Amino acid sequence: MHPWFDASPTPRVLAHRGLVRAADADAGVAENSFAAVTAAHAAGAVYVESDCHLTADGEVVLFHDTDLRRVTGDPRTVEQVSLRDLDDLMSARGGLVTLRQALEAFPDVCFNIDVKAARAAVPAGRIIAPHAERVLVTSFDDRRRLVALEAAGSGATRPATSAGSRTVARFVAAVAARSRSLVGRALADVDALQVPERQGPVRIVSPRSIELAHAAGVEVHVWTVNAPEDMSRLTGWGVDGIVTDAADVALAVVGDR
């Protein structure tokens, strides 16, 4: 098992883009900010899920959207602004944090990094390399995920990784076929499945799919789960991780279990 999974017993709580409580949001604190990561850590979250993009001057920053409009009101894309400009825009919103800063400032946190931009894959992988034992790399695009993993190198420990969209589709088809061998082939190069419970009309997470993933040696983490009753139901089914905007609530639910 990859060391990333040793940091906490299951079910794991992954703080989705850090932790922004209602009062903090009212004060202007943004997701993926330094303040959000700090709040997740302070609440007891061992795992923080975040996203990364590349700025115009080549810095890998924690940011979810392609553009800045929703978070800052600025219509430009992340790749159109410099690190300094983005830092200024985020200064009143909890503070910008780069991927390198996050890994260095929070040595006790395991990060789940979703590579959102193709241009960010190689630099992100290189930044992650010295911290590979506490990073899981993912992307909706399997090719982008693999590029980042390759850039992280082939040292003693590579980053952990979870399935992209194409791999998830193969897994869903294999579950529908009730084929353990096809499930094993679909998940051969991943450590975890990080998926929604449903994608439109298609159910992805069920007791059966969890059983088959576990038989292939792969964990199942479900996003984004914010209702306590859903957390309890899913952990009762045997999911290994809950990705949530309410890490403090999820930690209490998991503690009760």
CSV table of N, CA and C in Angstrom, one decimal, residues 68-167:
chain,number,residue,atom,x,y,z
A,68,LEU,N,-10.9,33.2,-13.4
A,68,LEU,CA,-11.0,33.8,-12.1
A,68,LEU,C,-12.3,34.4,-11.7
A,69,ARG,N,-13.3,34.3,-12.6
A,69,ARG,CA,-14.5,35.1,-12.5
A,69,ARG,C,-15.3,34.7,-11.2
A,70,ARG,N,-15.5,33.4,-11.0
A,70,ARG,CA,-16.3,33.0,-9.8
A,70,ARG,C,-15.7,33.3,-8.5
A,71,VAL,N,-14.4,33.2,-8.4
A,71,VAL,CA,-13.7,33.4,-7.1
A,71,VAL,C,-13.3,34.8,-6.9
A,72,THR,N,-12.9,35.5,-7.9
A,72,THR,CA,-12.4,36.9,-7.7
A,72,THR,C,-13.2,38.0,-8.5
A,73,GLY,N,-14.0,37.6,-9.4
A,73,GLY,CA,-14.7,38.6,-10.2
A,73,GLY,C,-14.0,39.0,-11.4
A,74,ASP,N,-12.7,38.5,-11.6
A,74,ASP,CA,-11.9,38.9,-12.7
A,74,ASP,C,-12.2,37.9,-13.9
A,75,PRO,N,-12.4,38.4,-15.1
A,75,PRO,CA,-12.8,37.5,-16.2
A,75,PRO,C,-11.6,36.8,-16.8
A,76,ARG,N,-10.4,37.1,-16.5
A,76,ARG,CA,-9.2,36.4,-17.1
A,76,ARG,C,-9.1,35.0,-16.6
A,77,THR,N,-8.3,34.2,-17.4
A,77,THR,CA,-8.0,32.8,-17.0
A,77,THR,C,-6.8,32.9,-16.1
A,78,VAL,N,-6.6,31.8,-15.4
A,78,VAL,CA,-5.4,31.7,-14.6
A,78,VAL,C,-4.1,31.8,-15.4
A,79,GLU,N,-4.1,31.2,-16.6
A,79,GLU,CA,-2.9,31.2,-17.4
A,79,GLU,C,-2.6,32.6,-18.0
A,80,GLN,N,-3.5,33.5,-17.9
A,80,GLN,CA,-3.3,34.9,-18.4
A,80,GLN,C,-2.8,35.8,-17.3
A,81,VAL,N,-2.7,35.4,-16.1
A,81,VAL,CA,-2.2,36.3,-15.0
A,81,VAL,C,-0.9,35.8,-14.4
A,82,SER,N,-0.2,36.7,-13.9
A,82,SER,CA,1.1,36.4,-13.3
A,82,SER,C,0.8,36.0,-11.8
A,83,LEU,N,1.8,35.3,-11.2
A,83,LEU,CA,1.7,34.9,-9.8
A,83,LEU,C,1.4,36.2,-9.0
A,84,ARG,N,2.1,37.3,-9.3
A,84,ARG,CA,2.0,38.5,-8.4
A,84,ARG,C,0.5,39.0,-8.6
A,85,ASP,N,0.0,39.0,-9.8
A,85,ASP,CA,-1.4,39.5,-10.0
A,85,ASP,C,-2.4,38.7,-9.2
A,86,LEU,N,-2.2,37.3,-9.3
A,86,LEU,CA,-3.1,36.4,-8.7
A,86,LEU,C,-3.0,36.5,-7.2
A,87,ASP,N,-1.8,36.7,-6.7
A,87,ASP,CA,-1.6,36.9,-5.3
A,87,ASP,C,-2.3,38.1,-4.8
A,88,ASP,N,-2.2,39.2,-5.5
A,88,ASP,CA,-3.0,40.4,-5.1
A,88,ASP,C,-4.5,40.2,-5.1
A,89,LEU,N,-5.0,39.5,-6.1
A,89,LEU,CA,-6.4,39.2,-6.2
A,89,LEU,C,-6.9,38.3,-5.0
A,90,MET,N,-6.0,37.4,-4.6
A,90,MET,CA,-6.4,36.5,-3.5
A,90,MET,C,-6.1,37.0,-2.1
A,91,SER,N,-5.4,38.2,-2.0
A,91,SER,CA,-5.0,38.6,-0.7
A,91,SER,C,-6.1,38.9,0.3
A,92,ALA,N,-7.2,39.3,-0.2
A,92,ALA,CA,-8.4,39.5,0.7
A,92,ALA,C,-9.3,38.3,0.7
A,93,ARG,N,-8.9,37.2,0.1
A,93,ARG,CA,-9.8,36.1,0.0
A,93,ARG,C,-9.2,34.8,0.6
A,94,GLY,N,-8.3,35.0,1.6
A,94,GLY,CA,-7.7,33.9,2.3
A,94,GLY,C,-6.3,33.7,1.9
A,95,GLY,N,-5.8,34.4,0.9
A,95,GLY,CA,-4.4,34.2,0.5
A,95,GLY,C,-4.2,33.1,-0.5
A,96,LEU,N,-3.5,33.5,-1.6
A,96,LEU,CA,-3.1,32.5,-2.6
A,96,LEU,C,-2.1,31.5,-2.0
A,97,VAL,N,-2.1,30.3,-2.5
A,97,VAL,CA,-1.1,29.3,-2.1
A,97,VAL,C,-0.7,28.6,-3.4
A,98,THR,N,0.6,28.5,-3.6
A,98,THR,CA,1.2,27.7,-4.7
A,98,THR,C,1.3,26.3,-4.2
A,99,LEU,N,1.4,25.4,-5.2
A,99,LEU,CA,1.5,23.9,-4.8
A,99,LEU,C,2.8,23.7,-4.0
A,100,ARG,N,3.9,24.4,-4.3
A,100,ARG,CA,5.1,24.2,-3.6
A,100,ARG,C,4.9,24.7,-2.1
A,101,GLN,N,4.3,25.9,-2.0
A,101,GLN,CA,4.1,26.4,-0.6
A,101,GLN,C,3.2,25.5,0.2
A,102,ALA,N,2.1,24.9,-0.4
A,102,ALA,CA,1.2,24.0,0.3
A,102,ALA,C,2.0,22.8,0.8
A,103,LEU,N,2.8,22.2,0.0
A,103,LEU,CA,3.6,21.0,0.4
A,103,LEU,C,4.6,21.3,1.5
A,104,GLU,N,5.2,22.5,1.4
A,104,GLU,CA,6.2,22.8,2.4
A,104,GLU,C,5.6,23.4,3.7
A,105,ALA,N,4.5,24.1,3.6
A,105,ALA,CA,3.9,24.8,4.8
A,105,ALA,C,3.1,23.8,5.6
A,106,PHE,N,2.7,22.7,5.0
A,106,PHE,CA,1.8,21.7,5.7
A,106,PHE,C,2.4,20.3,5.6
A,107,PRO,N,3.5,20.1,6.3
A,107,PRO,CA,4.2,18.8,6.2
A,107,PRO,C,3.5,17.6,6.7
A,108,ASP,N,2.4,17.9,7.6
A,108,ASP,CA,1.7,16.8,8.2
A,108,ASP,C,0.4,16.5,7.4
A,109,VAL,N,0.2,17.2,6.3
A,109,VAL,CA,-1.0,17.0,5.4
A,109,VAL,C,-0.7,16.2,4.2
A,110,CYS,N,-1.6,15.2,3.9
A,110,CYS,CA,-1.5,14.5,2.7
A,110,CYS,C,-2.4,15.2,1.7
A,111,PHE,N,-1.8,15.5,0.5
A,111,PHE,CA,-2.6,16.2,-0.5
A,111,PHE,C,-3.1,15.3,-1.6
A,112,ASN,N,-4.3,15.6,-2.1
A,112,ASN,CA,-4.9,15.0,-3.2
A,112,ASN,C,-5.0,16.0,-4.3
A,113,ILE,N,-4.1,16.0,-5.3
A,113,ILE,CA,-3.9,17.1,-6.3
A,113,ILE,C,-4.5,16.7,-7.6
A,114,ASP,N,-5.5,17.4,-8.0
A,114,ASP,CA,-6.2,17.3,-9.3
A,114,ASP,C,-5.6,18.2,-10.3
A,115,VAL,N,-4.9,17.7,-11.3
A,115,VAL,CA,-4.3,18.5,-12.3
A,115,VAL,C,-5.3,19.0,-13.3
A,116,LYS,N,-5.7,20.3,-13.3
A,116,LYS,CA,-6.8,20.8,-14.1
A,116,LYS,C,-6.3,21.2,-15.5
A,117,ALA,N,-5.1,21.6,-15.7
A,117,ALA,CA,-4.6,22.1,-16.9
A,117,ALA,C,-3.5,21.3,-17.5
A,118,ALA,N,-3.5,21.0,-18.8
A,118,ALA,CA,-2.4,20.2,-19.4
A,118,ALA,C,-1.0,20.8,-19.1
A,119,ARG,N,-0.9,22.1,-19.2
A,119,ARG,CA,0.4,22.8,-19.1
A,119,ARG,C,0.9,22.7,-17.6
A,120,ALA,N,0.0,22.4,-16.7
A,120,ALA,CA,0.4,22.2,-15.3
A,120,ALA,C,1.0,20.9,-15.0
A,121,ALA,N,0.8,19.9,-15.8
A,121,ALA,CA,1.1,18.5,-15.5
A,121,ALA,C,2.6,18.3,-15.2
A,122,VAL,N,3.4,18.7,-16.1
A,122,VAL,CA,4.9,18.5,-15.9
A,122,VAL,C,5.4,19.2,-14.7
A,123,PRO,N,5.2,20.6,-14.6
A,123,PRO,CA,5.7,21.3,-13.5
A,123,PRO,C,5.1,20.8,-12.1
A,124,ALA,N,3.9,20.4,-12.1
A,124,ALA,CA,3.3,19.9,-10.9
A,124,ALA,C,3.9,18.6,-10.5
A,125,GLY,N,4.1,17.7,-11.4
A,125,GLY,CA,4.8,16.4,-11.1
A,125,GLY,C,6.2,16.7,-10.6
A,126,ARG,N,6.9,17.6,-11.1
A,126,ARG,CA,8.3,17.9,-10.6
A,126,ARG,C,8.3,18.4,-9.2
A,127,ILE,N,7.3,19.3,-8.9
A,127,ILE,CA,7.2,19.9,-7.6
A,127,ILE,C,6.8,18.8,-6.6
A,128,ILE,N,5.9,17.9,-7.0
A,128,ILE,CA,5.4,16.8,-6.1
A,128,ILE,C,6.5,15.8,-5.8
A,129,ALA,N,7.4,15.6,-6.7
A,129,ALA,CA,8.4,14.5,-6.6
A,129,ALA,C,9.0,14.3,-5.2
A,130,PRO,N,9.5,15.4,-4.6
A,130,PRO,CA,10.2,15.2,-3.3
A,130,PRO,C,9.2,14.9,-2.2
A,131,HIS,N,7.9,15.0,-2.4
A,131,HIS,CA,6.9,14.8,-1.4
A,131,HIS,C,5.9,13.6,-1.8
A,132,ALA,N,6.4,12.8,-2.7
A,132,ALA,CA,5.6,11.7,-3.3
A,132,ALA,C,4.9,10.8,-2.4
A,133,GLU,N,5.5,10.6,-1.2
A,133,GLU,CA,4.9,9.7,-0.2
A,133,GLU,C,3.6,10.2,0.4
A,134,ARG,N,3.3,11.5,0.2
A,134,ARG,CA,2.1,12.1,0.8
A,134,ARG,C,1.2,12.9,-0.2
A,135,VAL,N,1.4,12.4,-1.5
A,135,VAL,CA,0.6,13.1,-2.5
A,135,VAL,C,-0.1,12.0,-3.4
A,136,LEU,N,-1.4,12.2,-3.7
A,136,LEU,CA,-2.1,11.4,-4.6
A,136,LEU,C,-2.4,12.3,-5.8
A,137,VAL,N,-2.0,11.9,-7.0
A,137,VAL,CA,-2.2,12.7,-8.2
A,137,VAL,C,-3.4,12.2,-9.0
A,138,THR,N,-4.3,13.1,-9.4
A,138,THR,CA,-5.4,12.7,-10.2
A,138,THR,C,-5.7,13.7,-11.3
A,139,SER,N,-6.6,13.4,-12.2
A,139,SER,CA,-7.1,14.3,-13.2
A,139,SER,C,-8.3,13.6,-13.9
A,140,PHE,N,-9.2,14.4,-14.3
A,140,PHE,CA,-10.3,13.8,-15.1
A,140,PHE,C,-9.7,13.2,-16.4
A,141,ASP,N,-8.6,13.8,-16.9
A,141,ASP,CA,-8.0,13.3,-18.1
A,141,ASP,C,-6.9,12.3,-17.7
A,142,ASP,N,-7.0,11.0,-18.1
A,142,ASP,CA,-6.0,10.0,-17.7
A,142,ASP,C,-4.7,10.3,-18.3
A,143,ARG,N,-4.6,10.9,-19.5
A,143,ARG,CA,-3.3,11.2,-20.1
A,143,ARG,C,-2.6,12.3,-19.3
A,144,ARG,N,-3.3,13.3,-18.8
A,144,ARG,CA,-2.7,14.3,-18.0
A,144,ARG,C,-2.2,13.8,-16.7
A,145,ARG,N,-3.0,12.9,-16.1
A,145,ARG,CA,-2.6,12.2,-14.9
A,145,ARG,C,-1.2,11.5,-15.1
A,146,LEU,N,-1.2,10.7,-16.2
A,146,LEU,CA,0.0,10.0,-16.4
A,146,LEU,C,1.3,10.8,-16.7
A,147,VAL,N,1.0,11.9,-17.4
A,147,VAL,CA,2.1,12.9,-17.6
A,147,VAL,C,2.7,13.4,-16.3
A,148,ALA,N,1.8,13.8,-15.4
A,148,ALA,CA,2.2,14.3,-14.1
A,148,ALA,C,3.0,13.2,-13.3
A,149,LEU,N,2.5,12.0,-13.4
A,149,LEU,CA,3.2,10.9,-12.7
A,149,LEU,C,4.6,10.7,-13.2
A,150,GLU,N,4.7,10.7,-14.6
A,150,GLU,CA,6.0,10.5,-15.2
A,150,GLU,C,6.9,11.6,-14.8
A,151,ALA,N,6.4,12.9,-14.8
A,151,ALA,CA,7.3,14.0,-14.4
A,151,ALA,C,7.7,13.9,-12.9
A,152,ALA,N,6.9,13.2,-12.1
A,152,ALA,CA,7.3,13.0,-10.7
A,152,ALA,C,8.5,12.0,-10.6
A,153,GLY,N,8.8,11.3,-11.7
A,153,GLY,CA,9.9,10.5,-11.7
A,153,GLY,C,9.6,9.1,-11.2
A,154,SER,N,10.7,8.3,-11.2
A,154,SER,CA,10.5,6.9,-10.7
A,154,SER,C,11.4,6.6,-9.6
A,155,GLY,N,11.3,7.5,-8.5
A,155,GLY,CA,12.1,7.3,-7.3
A,155,GLY,C,11.6,6.1,-6.5
A,156,ALA,N,12.1,6.0,-5.3
A,156,ALA,CA,11.7,4.9,-4.4
A,156,ALA,C,10.2,4.9,-4.2
A,157,THR,N,9.6,6.1,-4.1
A,157,THR,CA,8.2,6.2,-4.0
A,157,THR,C,7.6,7.1,-5.0
A,158,ARG,N,6.7,6.6,-5.8
A,158,ARG,CA,5.9,7.5,-6.7
A,158,ARG,C,4.7,8.0,-6.0
A,159,PRO,N,4.1,9.1,-6.5
A,159,PRO,CA,2.8,9.5,-5.9
A,159,PRO,C,1.8,8.4,-6.1
A,160,ALA,N,0.8,8.4,-5.2
A,160,ALA,CA,-0.4,7.5,-5.4
A,160,ALA,C,-1.2,8.2,-6.6
A,161,THR,N,-2.2,7.4,-7.1
A,161,THR,CA,-3.0,8.0,-8.2
A,161,THR,C,-4.4,7.4,-8.2
A,162,SER,N,-5.3,8.2,-8.7
A,162,SER,CA,-6.7,7.7,-8.9
A,162,SER,C,-7.1,7.8,-10.3
A,163,ALA,N,-8.2,7.2,-10.6
A,163,ALA,CA,-8.7,7.0,-12.0
A,163,ALA,C,-9.2,8.3,-12.6
A,164,GLY,N,-8.9,8.5,-13.9
A,164,GLY,CA,-9.5,9.5,-14.7
A,164,GLY,C,-10.8,9.0,-15.3
A,165,SER,N,-11.4,9.9,-16.1
A,165,SER,CA,-12.8,9.6,-16.6
A,165,SER,C,-12.8,8.3,-17.5
A,166,ARG,N,-11.8,8.2,-18.3
A,166,ARG,CA,-11.8,7.0,-19.2
A,166,ARG,C,-11.7,5.7,-18.4
A,167,THR,N,-10.8,5.7,-17.4
A,167,THR,CA,-10.7,4.5,-16.5
A,167,THR,C,-12.0,4.3,-15.8
